[in-house]
Amino acid sequence: MEDFNSWRDLLNPELYIKMGGFWLVLFIVFAETGLFVGFFLPGDSLLFVSGIYAVDIIKETFGSTGSDFLDTTILASAVALAAIIGNEVGYYFGVKAGPALYKKKDTMLFKKKYLYQAHDFFEKHGALAVIMARFLPVVRTFTPMVAGIVKMDKKEFLRDNVIGAVLWSFLLIFAGHYLDKLFMDQFGINLKEKLEYIIIIIVLVTTLPVIVKFLFGKKEDHSKYENQDQDPE
């Protein structure tokens, strides 16, 4: 699939890889936390599928190095850098303008409840939340902003930001690349032909903690944030 046919295609990471390749993948990773608009786009599944296509992506962009491992490393490193920059932008936005968002009305692209969820997640897990949030859709979009709002130490944030971005990008991209090779070599299964199932599994696995929290977790009182301009500390 190389063409956009319906809004449902927006959830298919293969669309972005085939239409925009290396640079579009990096932009989506950056936008998810740097522009706060990427939470509805594929994140974890995009990285996993990018790993499957890693050699092709690097070959089309820069020319192949001749090494699968090196090509995959280049892609994972670039994605990690985009993720780090996106988080830093989100953090500084939180420092400067974040508190005002608690009085902002919901729009199609901005839902205040996600900001509350990220704040509660940050308060519960502390600095480790910056690392953990990388693996949670929606939460990772707003956690950097919340870190800025609560004035987390800049050096500590950068440290955790780098750790989380590197773990997230390398684990998912290398998993995609080498699981594809493993399934092909051992079982004769081409994962490129099973992408729909893979995407569904990844979405279920990564969103399950968020769903469980929403359905069974203790309801937090967010009224204390509703009518104030102060930092939600």
mmCIF file of N, CA, C and O in Angstrom, residues 94-140:
data_model
loop_
_atom_site.group_PDB
_atom_site.id
_atom_site.type_symbol
_atom_site.label_atom_id
_atom_site.label_comp_id
_atom_site.label_asym_id
_atom_site.label_seq_id
_atom_site.Cartn_x
_atom_site.Cartn_y
_atom_site.Cartn_z
ATOM 1 N N GLY A 94 6.400 23.178 28.234
ATOM 2 C CA GLY A 94 5.765 23.053 29.544
ATOM 3 C C GLY A 94 6.254 24.100 30.516
ATOM 4 O O GLY A 94 5.475 24.663 31.290
ATOM 5 N N VAL A 95 7.542 24.384 30.487
ATOM 6 C CA VAL A 95 8.120 25.398 31.369
ATOM 7 C C VAL A 95 7.515 26.773 31.083
ATOM 8 O O VAL A 95 7.160 27.526 31.991
ATOM 9 N N LYS A 96 7.380 27.092 29.801
ATOM 10 C CA LYS A 96 6.960 28.439 29.408
ATOM 11 C C LYS A 96 5.439 28.619 29.369
ATOM 12 O O LYS A 96 4.922 29.643 29.809
ATOM 13 N N ALA A 97 4.757 27.655 28.797
ATOM 14 C CA ALA A 97 3.333 27.875 28.528
ATOM 15 C C ALA A 97 2.421 26.779 29.058
ATOM 16 O O ALA A 97 1.191 26.898 28.949
ATOM 17 N N GLY A 98 2.983 25.742 29.629
ATOM 18 C CA GLY A 98 2.199 24.591 30.044
ATOM 19 C C GLY A 98 1.027 24.881 30.962
ATOM 20 O O GLY A 98 -0.088 24.410 30.717
ATOM 21 N N PRO A 99 1.230 25.651 32.050
ATOM 22 C CA PRO A 99 0.119 25.862 32.990
ATOM 23 C C PRO A 99 -1.144 26.409 32.351
ATOM 24 O O PRO A 99 -2.252 26.081 32.769
ATOM 25 N N ALA A 100 -0.994 27.230 31.320
ATOM 26 C CA ALA A 100 -2.175 27.804 30.665
ATOM 27 C C ALA A 100 -3.031 26.747 29.981
ATOM 28 O O ALA A 100 -4.230 26.948 29.759
ATOM 29 N N LEU A 101 -2.422 25.588 29.646
ATOM 30 C CA LEU A 101 -3.168 24.540 28.953
ATOM 31 C C LEU A 101 -4.250 23.924 29.837
ATOM 32 O O LEU A 101 -5.201 23.335 29.331
ATOM 33 N N TYR A 102 -4.097 24.066 31.160
ATOM 34 C CA TYR A 102 -5.108 23.512 32.046
ATOM 35 C C TYR A 102 -6.420 24.289 31.981
ATOM 36 O O TYR A 102 -7.444 23.854 32.489
ATOM 37 N N LYS A 103 -6.393 25.455 31.337
ATOM 38 C CA LYS A 103 -7.617 26.228 31.153
ATOM 39 C C LYS A 103 -8.048 26.247 29.692
ATOM 40 O O LYS A 103 -9.068 26.842 29.350
ATOM 41 N N LYS A 104 -7.266 25.591 28.836
ATOM 42 C CA LYS A 104 -7.574 25.539 27.412
ATOM 43 C C LYS A 104 -8.728 24.581 27.155
ATOM 44 O O LYS A 104 -8.814 23.521 27.759
ATOM 45 N N LYS A 105 -9.621 24.957 26.270
ATOM 46 C CA LYS A 105 -10.750 24.093 25.923
ATOM 47 C C LYS A 105 -10.291 22.968 24.996
ATOM 48 O O LYS A 105 -9.340 23.128 24.222
ATOM 49 N N ASP A 106 -10.992 21.850 25.067
ATOM 50 C CA ASP A 106 -10.654 20.706 24.223
ATOM 51 C C ASP A 106 -10.890 21.035 22.751
ATOM 52 O O ASP A 106 -11.832 21.751 22.390
ATOM 53 N N THR A 107 -10.017 20.503 21.912
ATOM 54 C CA THR A 107 -10.170 20.592 20.469
ATOM 55 C C THR A 107 -10.017 19.195 19.897
ATOM 56 O O THR A 107 -9.805 18.231 20.638
ATOM 57 N N MET A 108 -10.084 19.083 18.584
ATOM 58 C CA MET A 108 -9.934 17.771 17.952
ATOM 59 C C MET A 108 -8.551 17.193 18.229
ATOM 60 O O MET A 108 -8.379 15.988 18.399
ATOM 61 N N LEU A 109 -7.529 18.060 18.285
ATOM 62 C CA LEU A 109 -6.151 17.596 18.458
ATOM 63 C C LEU A 109 -5.674 17.674 19.904
ATOM 64 O O LEU A 109 -4.674 17.069 20.254
ATOM 65 N N PHE A 110 -6.391 18.409 20.744
ATOM 66 C CA PHE A 110 -5.962 18.563 22.136
ATOM 67 C C PHE A 110 -7.083 18.144 23.074
ATOM 68 O O PHE A 110 -8.193 18.673 23.004
ATOM 69 N N LYS A 111 -6.781 17.185 23.938
ATOM 70 C CA LYS A 111 -7.730 16.730 24.942
ATOM 71 C C LYS A 111 -7.101 16.933 26.315
ATOM 72 O O LYS A 111 -6.066 16.344 26.633
ATOM 73 N N LYS A 112 -7.722 17.752 27.143
ATOM 74 C CA LYS A 112 -7.150 18.085 28.435
ATOM 75 C C LYS A 112 -7.017 16.869 29.351
ATOM 76 O O LYS A 112 -6.135 16.801 30.197
ATOM 77 N N LYS A 113 -7.896 15.879 29.138
ATOM 78 C CA LYS A 113 -7.839 14.691 29.988
ATOM 79 C C LYS A 113 -6.511 13.966 29.829
ATOM 80 O O LYS A 113 -6.008 13.341 30.777
ATOM 81 N N TYR A 114 -5.905 14.040 28.633
ATOM 82 C CA TYR A 114 -4.610 13.401 28.429
ATOM 83 C C TYR A 114 -3.517 14.106 29.240
ATOM 84 O O TYR A 114 -2.578 13.478 29.736
ATOM 85 N N LEU A 115 -3.652 15.404 29.373
ATOM 86 C CA LEU A 115 -2.704 16.168 30.172
ATOM 87 C C LEU A 115 -2.822 15.766 31.641
ATOM 88 O O LEU A 115 -1.818 15.598 32.344
ATOM 89 N N TYR A 116 -4.055 15.591 32.108
ATOM 90 C CA TYR A 116 -4.273 15.149 33.488
ATOM 91 C C TYR A 116 -3.672 13.754 33.712
ATOM 92 O O TYR A 116 -3.033 13.497 34.737
ATOM 93 N N GLN A 117 -3.909 12.852 32.754
ATOM 94 C CA GLN A 117 -3.387 11.493 32.888
ATOM 95 C C GLN A 117 -1.864 11.487 32.955
ATOM 96 O O GLN A 117 -1.266 10.749 33.747
ATOM 97 N N ALA A 118 -1.241 12.306 32.114
ATOM 98 C CA ALA A 118 0.214 12.382 32.118
ATOM 99 C C ALA A 118 0.723 12.963 33.435
ATOM 100 O O ALA A 118 1.734 12.510 33.987
ATOM 101 N N HIS A 119 0.010 13.960 33.959
ATOM 102 C CA HIS A 119 0.407 14.555 35.234
ATOM 103 C C HIS A 119 0.321 13.534 36.360
ATOM 104 O O HIS A 119 1.243 13.405 37.186
ATOM 105 N N ASP A 120 -0.788 12.776 36.408
ATOM 106 C CA ASP A 120 -0.949 11.758 37.445
ATOM 107 C C ASP A 120 0.127 10.679 37.332
ATOM 108 O O ASP A 120 0.662 10.206 38.333
ATOM 109 N N PHE A 121 0.432 10.298 36.088
ATOM 110 C CA PHE A 121 1.465 9.297 35.845
ATOM 111 C C PHE A 121 2.819 9.801 36.330
ATOM 112 O O PHE A 121 3.583 9.073 36.973
ATOM 113 N N PHE A 122 3.113 11.060 36.057
ATOM 114 C CA PHE A 122 4.381 11.656 36.466
ATOM 115 C C PHE A 122 4.472 11.741 37.983
ATOM 116 O O PHE A 122 5.510 11.434 38.572
ATOM 117 N N GLU A 123 3.379 12.177 38.608
ATOM 118 C CA GLU A 123 3.371 12.303 40.060
ATOM 119 C C GLU A 123 3.561 10.953 40.741
ATOM 120 O O GLU A 123 4.210 10.850 41.784
ATOM 121 N N LYS A 124 3.013 9.908 40.165
ATOM 122 C CA LYS A 124 3.101 8.574 40.760
ATOM 123 C C LYS A 124 4.481 7.965 40.610
ATOM 124 O O LYS A 124 4.993 7.319 41.524
ATOM 125 N N HIS A 125 5.093 8.154 39.441
ATOM 126 C CA HIS A 125 6.348 7.460 39.148
ATOM 127 C C HIS A 125 7.589 8.352 39.190
ATOM 128 O O HIS A 125 8.705 7.859 39.017
ATOM 129 N N GLY A 126 7.405 9.641 39.394
ATOM 130 C CA GLY A 126 8.548 10.526 39.531
ATOM 131 C C GLY A 126 9.381 10.624 38.266
ATOM 132 O O GLY A 126 8.868 10.515 37.148
ATOM 133 N N ALA A 127 10.677 10.808 38.445
ATOM 134 C CA ALA A 127 11.574 11.000 37.306
ATOM 135 C C ALA A 127 11.569 9.792 36.370
ATOM 136 O O ALA A 127 11.771 9.941 35.159
ATOM 137 N N LEU A 128 11.321 8.598 36.938
ATOM 138 C CA LEU A 128 11.295 7.387 36.112
ATOM 139 C C LEU A 128 10.182 7.456 35.066
ATOM 140 O O LEU A 128 10.241 6.759 34.048
ATOM 141 N N ALA A 129 9.204 8.315 35.295
ATOM 142 C CA ALA A 129 8.079 8.434 34.363
ATOM 143 C C ALA A 129 8.542 8.861 32.982
ATOM 144 O O ALA A 129 7.942 8.476 31.973
ATOM 145 N N VAL A 130 9.593 9.662 32.909
ATOM 146 C CA VAL A 130 10.096 10.126 31.614
ATOM 147 C C VAL A 130 10.557 8.937 30.773
ATOM 148 O O VAL A 130 10.342 8.897 29.562
ATOM 149 N N ILE A 131 11.189 7.963 31.430
ATOM 150 C CA ILE A 131 11.645 6.759 30.730
ATOM 151 C C ILE A 131 10.464 5.844 30.424
ATOM 152 O O ILE A 131 10.286 5.379 29.296
ATOM 153 N N MET A 132 9.629 5.597 31.420
ATOM 154 C CA MET A 132 8.508 4.676 31.263
ATOM 155 C C MET A 132 7.489 5.175 30.243
ATOM 156 O O MET A 132 6.902 4.385 29.495
ATOM 157 N N ALA A 133 7.288 6.491 30.212
ATOM 158 C CA ALA A 133 6.264 7.060 29.332
ATOM 159 C C ALA A 133 6.560 6.797 27.863
ATOM 160 O O ALA A 133 5.646 6.790 27.033
ATOM 161 N N ARG A 134 7.822 6.600 27.525
ATOM 162 C CA ARG A 134 8.194 6.335 26.134
ATOM 163 C C ARG A 134 7.452 5.125 25.571
ATOM 164 O O ARG A 134 7.206 5.040 24.365
ATOM 165 N N PHE A 135 7.096 4.203 26.432
ATOM 166 C CA PHE A 135 6.473 2.963 25.982
ATOM 167 C C PHE A 135 4.951 2.973 26.138
ATOM 168 O O PHE A 135 4.311 1.939 25.960
ATOM 169 N N LEU A 136 4.380 4.143 26.453
ATOM 170 C CA LEU A 136 2.935 4.246 26.641
ATOM 171 C C LEU A 136 2.350 5.291 25.697
ATOM 172 O O LEU A 136 2.637 6.476 25.828
ATOM 173 N N PRO A 137 1.532 4.860 24.740
ATOM 174 C CA PRO A 137 0.892 5.812 23.826
ATOM 175 C C PRO A 137 0.092 6.862 24.591
ATOM 176 O O PRO A 137 -0.412 6.592 25.676
ATOM 177 N N VAL A 138 -0.034 8.033 24.049
ATOM 178 C CA VAL A 138 -0.741 9.175 24.619
ATOM 179 C C VAL A 138 0.032 9.758 25.799
ATOM 180 O O VAL A 138 0.349 10.953 25.821
ATOM 181 N N VAL A 139 0.356 8.918 26.794
ATOM 182 C CA VAL A 139 1.079 9.402 27.968
ATOM 183 C C VAL A 139 2.417 10.013 27.560
ATOM 184 O O VAL A 139 2.819 11.052 28.080
ATOM 185 N N ARG A 140 3.123 9.374 26.620
ATOM 186 C CA ARG A 140 4.438 9.890 26.229
ATOM 187 C C ARG A 140 4.339 11.241 25.518
ATOM 188 O O ARG A 140 5.306 11.995 25.499
#
